[in-house]
XYZ file of C-alpha atoms in Angstrom:
333
model
C 12.279 1.134 60.949
C 12.225 1.620 57.190
C 10.547 -0.404 54.333
C 11.432 -0.481 50.820
C 10.489 -2.587 47.680
C 13.090 -4.832 46.442
C 12.512 -4.036 42.614
C 15.575 -5.462 41.350
C 15.663 -4.622 37.651
C 12.207 -3.024 38.061
C 14.325 -0.096 39.655
C 14.852 1.074 35.937
C 12.050 0.683 33.625
C 10.501 2.536 30.337
C 6.959 2.791 29.126
C 5.800 1.133 26.065
C 2.720 2.798 24.178
C -0.287 0.975 24.809
C -1.171 1.237 20.948
C 2.038 -0.912 19.940
C 0.577 -4.253 21.966
C -3.240 -3.452 21.169
C -2.789 -2.749 17.229
C 0.561 -3.792 16.079
C 1.953 -6.628 18.016
C 0.879 -9.261 15.404
C 1.684 -7.281 12.428
C 5.313 -6.153 13.481
C 8.268 -8.139 12.347
C 10.690 -9.121 15.072
C 13.219 -6.474 13.841
C 10.719 -3.788 13.828
C 9.584 -4.780 17.791
C 13.809 -4.983 18.773
C 14.091 -1.459 17.127
C 11.180 0.256 18.658
C 12.361 -1.309 22.173
C 15.770 0.142 21.781
C 14.694 3.775 20.763
C 12.140 3.613 23.723
C 14.916 2.560 26.072
C 17.099 5.621 24.825
C 14.164 8.054 24.563
C 15.341 11.660 23.493
C 18.559 10.525 22.274
C 19.335 10.952 18.518
C 20.847 7.311 17.366
C 22.905 7.389 13.953
C 21.646 4.496 11.948
C 25.020 2.864 12.261
C 24.978 2.544 15.617
C 21.199 1.405 15.418
C 22.164 -1.440 13.285
C 25.286 -2.501 15.146
C 23.413 -2.334 18.696
C 20.769 -4.472 17.376
C 22.634 -7.020 15.241
C 21.209 -5.965 11.859
C 24.030 -7.026 9.338
C 22.136 -7.193 6.051
C 21.814 -4.276 3.773
C 18.195 -2.474 4.018
C 17.547 -4.400 7.292
C 17.334 -1.615 9.339
C 15.328 0.389 6.671
C 12.908 -2.113 6.305
C 12.524 -2.391 10.739
C 12.113 1.506 10.657
C 9.739 1.727 7.741
C 6.994 -0.341 9.370
C 6.919 2.392 12.477
C 7.475 5.368 10.110
C 4.422 4.412 8.125
C 2.339 4.462 11.477
C 3.813 7.853 12.612
C 5.504 6.106 15.740
C 9.298 6.835 14.422
C 10.572 9.710 12.207
C 13.762 10.173 10.595
C 15.796 13.026 11.752
C 18.369 13.558 9.283
C 20.381 10.111 9.542
C 18.875 9.732 13.078
C 15.524 7.981 14.255
C 13.461 9.063 16.931
C 10.072 7.815 18.638
C 7.503 10.214 18.085
C 5.483 11.429 21.419
C 1.761 10.608 21.142
C 0.886 14.199 20.492
C 3.424 14.720 17.644
C 1.813 15.583 14.328
C 1.651 13.033 11.577
C 0.576 12.585 7.800
C -2.528 13.760 7.145
C -5.134 10.949 6.435
C -6.045 12.439 2.992
C -3.263 12.932 1.659
C -1.781 9.261 2.238
C -4.383 7.462 0.144
C -3.131 8.215 -3.263
C 0.534 8.177 -4.663
C 1.795 9.750 -7.722
C 1.539 6.957 -10.515
C 4.591 5.420 -11.739
C 5.462 6.289 -15.325
C 7.626 5.055 -17.705
C 11.226 6.815 -18.346
C 9.972 8.078 -21.664
C 11.313 11.387 -22.807
C 8.347 13.781 -24.412
C 8.937 17.163 -26.003
C 8.270 19.934 -23.509
C 4.941 21.432 -23.802
C 4.311 24.557 -26.120
C 2.859 27.760 -24.508
C -0.483 28.269 -26.339
C -1.464 31.996 -26.551
C -4.682 33.238 -24.933
C -6.143 34.132 -28.179
C -5.696 30.661 -29.741
C -7.079 29.023 -26.648
C -10.055 31.287 -26.974
C -10.391 30.466 -30.794
C -9.851 26.560 -30.091
C -12.775 26.649 -27.382
C -14.959 28.492 -30.084
C -14.301 25.911 -32.864
C -14.037 22.383 -31.061
C -16.788 21.062 -29.024
C -14.514 18.838 -27.268
C -12.048 21.704 -26.028
C -15.135 23.452 -25.085
C -16.523 20.645 -23.399
C -13.012 19.817 -21.620
C -12.649 23.769 -20.317
C -16.347 23.657 -19.249
C -16.032 20.520 -17.169
C -12.589 21.834 -15.913
C -14.220 25.043 -14.741
C -16.944 23.042 -13.057
C -14.184 21.093 -11.138
C -12.170 23.876 -9.984
C -15.374 25.567 -9.096
C -14.178 28.993 -10.542
C -12.753 30.673 -13.796
C -9.721 29.048 -14.964
C -6.441 30.419 -14.499
C -4.003 30.985 -17.339
C -1.704 28.104 -16.133
C -4.418 25.789 -15.493
C -5.765 26.684 -19.248
C -2.318 25.805 -20.424
C -2.155 22.645 -18.751
C -5.781 21.695 -20.528
C -4.149 22.189 -23.637
C -0.901 19.986 -22.730
C -3.434 17.152 -22.355
C -4.694 17.365 -25.731
C -1.885 18.792 -27.694
C 1.276 17.371 -25.578
C -0.060 14.173 -24.708
C -2.434 13.561 -27.633
C -5.444 12.463 -25.178
C -8.979 13.658 -26.585
C -10.931 16.007 -25.131
C -13.295 13.520 -23.740
C -10.950 11.517 -22.411
C -8.714 14.439 -20.874
C -12.194 15.526 -19.073
C -12.261 11.865 -17.502
C -8.710 12.098 -16.393
C -9.482 15.276 -14.786
C -12.365 14.142 -12.934
C -10.497 10.850 -11.846
C -7.949 13.221 -10.186
C -10.221 15.703 -8.475
C -12.115 12.947 -7.153
C -9.087 11.550 -5.495
C -7.836 15.115 -3.949
C -4.985 15.520 -6.465
C -5.402 18.761 -8.030
C -1.785 19.582 -8.707
C -0.480 20.104 -12.374
C 2.316 17.904 -11.871
C 0.078 14.734 -10.657
C -2.493 15.576 -13.470
C 0.505 15.830 -15.894
C 1.937 12.556 -14.656
C -1.267 10.448 -15.083
C -1.703 12.082 -18.537
C 1.879 10.963 -19.408
C 1.074 7.293 -17.749
C -2.359 7.189 -20.043
C -0.540 8.607 -23.059
C 2.240 5.617 -22.877
C -0.380 3.178 -22.421
C -2.315 4.277 -25.266
C -5.769 5.080 -23.457
C -7.040 6.739 -26.519
C -10.916 6.093 -26.313
C -13.931 6.890 -23.443
C -14.142 2.813 -23.192
C -10.400 2.415 -22.563
C -10.445 5.355 -19.935
C -13.477 3.941 -18.424
C -11.768 0.568 -17.880
C -8.331 2.297 -16.579
C -10.457 4.472 -13.911
C -12.328 1.345 -12.808
C -8.856 -0.586 -12.273
C -7.453 2.492 -10.436
C -10.336 2.973 -8.130
C -10.432 -0.906 -7.310
C -6.648 -0.376 -6.407
C -7.046 2.589 -4.535
C -10.011 0.764 -2.470
C -7.947 -2.008 -1.414
C -4.993 0.229 -0.589
C -6.850 2.149 1.541
C -8.482 -0.717 3.216
C -4.927 -2.335 3.873
C -3.651 0.742 5.178
C -6.183 1.235 7.715
C -6.119 -2.557 8.753
C -2.205 -2.172 9.054
C -2.851 1.270 11.236
C -0.629 2.998 8.519
C -0.489 7.067 8.526
C 1.524 7.122 5.308
C 0.932 6.083 2.091
C 2.023 2.588 0.499
C 5.335 1.976 -0.634
C 6.010 1.579 -4.302
C 6.909 -2.393 -3.557
C 3.521 -2.908 -1.946
C 1.853 -0.902 -4.624
C 3.158 -3.231 -7.148
C 2.040 -6.302 -5.051
C -1.374 -4.637 -5.195
C -1.362 -3.955 -9.091
C -0.455 -7.759 -9.559
C -3.166 -9.093 -7.193
C -5.934 -6.676 -8.837
C -4.957 -6.215 -12.525
C -2.831 -9.438 -13.425
C -4.539 -12.174 -11.313
C -7.993 -10.407 -10.741
C -8.610 -10.505 -7.150
C -11.177 -8.142 -5.564
C -11.084 -6.642 -2.170
C -12.567 -9.434 0.054
C -10.184 -12.119 -1.324
C -7.003 -9.639 -0.747
C -8.014 -8.861 2.810
C -8.439 -12.715 3.295
C -5.137 -13.465 2.101
C -4.043 -10.492 4.731
C -5.905 -12.001 7.578
C -4.432 -15.564 6.911
C -0.652 -14.144 6.647
C -1.174 -12.221 9.839
C -2.778 -15.480 11.594
C -0.217 -17.915 10.390
C 2.876 -15.998 10.370
C 2.024 -13.509 13.308
C 2.957 -10.587 11.166
C 2.234 -8.803 7.978
C 4.777 -9.831 4.941
C 3.443 -9.074 1.524
C 5.388 -11.632 0.269
C 3.744 -14.293 2.049
C 0.265 -13.126 0.798
C 1.564 -12.881 -2.445
C 2.259 -16.708 -2.176
C -1.273 -17.308 -0.985
C -2.761 -15.360 -3.803
C -0.727 -17.033 -6.389
C -1.918 -20.512 -4.943
C -5.502 -19.369 -5.240
C -5.131 -17.799 -8.675
C -3.750 -21.186 -9.923
C -6.420 -23.048 -8.449
C -8.821 -20.894 -9.676
C -10.285 -19.912 -6.052
C -12.167 -16.583 -6.391
C -14.177 -16.556 -3.099
C -13.960 -16.813 0.372
C -16.184 -19.845 0.229
C -14.109 -21.872 -2.284
C -10.899 -20.884 -0.174
C -12.797 -22.771 2.610
C -13.836 -25.509 0.531
C -10.377 -26.224 -0.661
C -8.594 -25.974 2.601
C -11.356 -28.310 4.055
C -10.547 -30.807 1.262
C -6.967 -30.346 1.826
C -7.102 -30.959 5.726
C -9.200 -34.173 4.871
C -6.662 -35.403 2.495
C -3.646 -34.876 5.091
C -5.546 -36.472 7.616
C -6.383 -39.345 5.462
C -2.666 -39.488 4.298
C -1.531 -39.376 8.219
C -4.090 -42.152 9.250
C -2.540 -44.449 6.429
C 0.845 -43.633 7.735
C 0.181 -43.866 11.585
C -0.855 -47.856 11.140
C -3.762 -47.466 13.996
C -2.367 -45.081 16.124
C -3.909 -41.332 16.401
C -5.469 -40.661 12.588
C -5.759 -36.563 13.212
C -3.105 -34.269 14.471
C -4.721 -30.752 14.077
C -1.381 -28.980 14.814
C 0.577 -31.239 11.981
C -2.466 -30.707 9.213
C -2.473 -27.048 9.917
C 1.473 -26.575 9.607
C 1.180 -28.679 6.224
C -1.685 -26.069 5.060
C 0.862 -23.250 6.250
C 3.599 -24.975 4.417
C 1.341 -25.001 1.114
C 1.025 -21.416 0.982
C 4.432 -20.411 1.975
C 5.765 -22.780 -0.913
C 3.380 -22.130 -3.168
C 2.453 -25.474 -3.717
């Protein structure tokens, strides 16, 4: 006599990484989860984007890309040409240190090409100009060695081409090196941005650096909270720029908006967090304590409203009040 398990559909199964459930079940959208399950079911296959969209019922422009981006940023899915593949647990991902800072967005303004300066002229300017001398000494300290000819040309371009003073140029170099961004292309991009914003004094440079460091700290904390291994998208960076520089929110309030978003709609959507922060900004709420006080007052007012409408019935429905509070943020009221 033989015994066997009547497994039915369980005769054909596939594995789902534990980290997906442990870390991302609340953050991932329904479309992102659908995509991952489909790719796991077809492990090892290269699936064109057109077929994936058709199989998953994605009909809107960019719907598949948005679903995939969540996993790409976390090193779980990768693009292979036009195909998508699930990475194995041991597959390499983007280095953490290179993912925290992105080249700044700059306006599309054409500047004349930098003019190459002779070594003799550079030496003369270092000798005759204390600001240039300070800039070169500071750069040499940052590099930890004698400067190469290309690096000397870069420093001169900061003052001659972008019009920054020696002191502001030194501050710019210090900021870039502090963030591990030492490539000439990156430094030039920052200089172009500062020139266009007319950051011409030490005071303005200090304010700019403080704003950038605040934004970078928030980006890093959000990136880690969301388990992202890649840098933020431009769209997300624009949201953070608005929250920090336009509305003046700090890290604590932005992380609170992040937590409320995930708890209220069971996934991370920056648009929803933006509505929350927009509502707080309109109300002048700047601390978690002020938010809690405002929400408590709102719940109490909703309770009184329901009590008046219930005509003697149950005066407080928690689910209904929480739904109203959720709608308040969703609609920006």
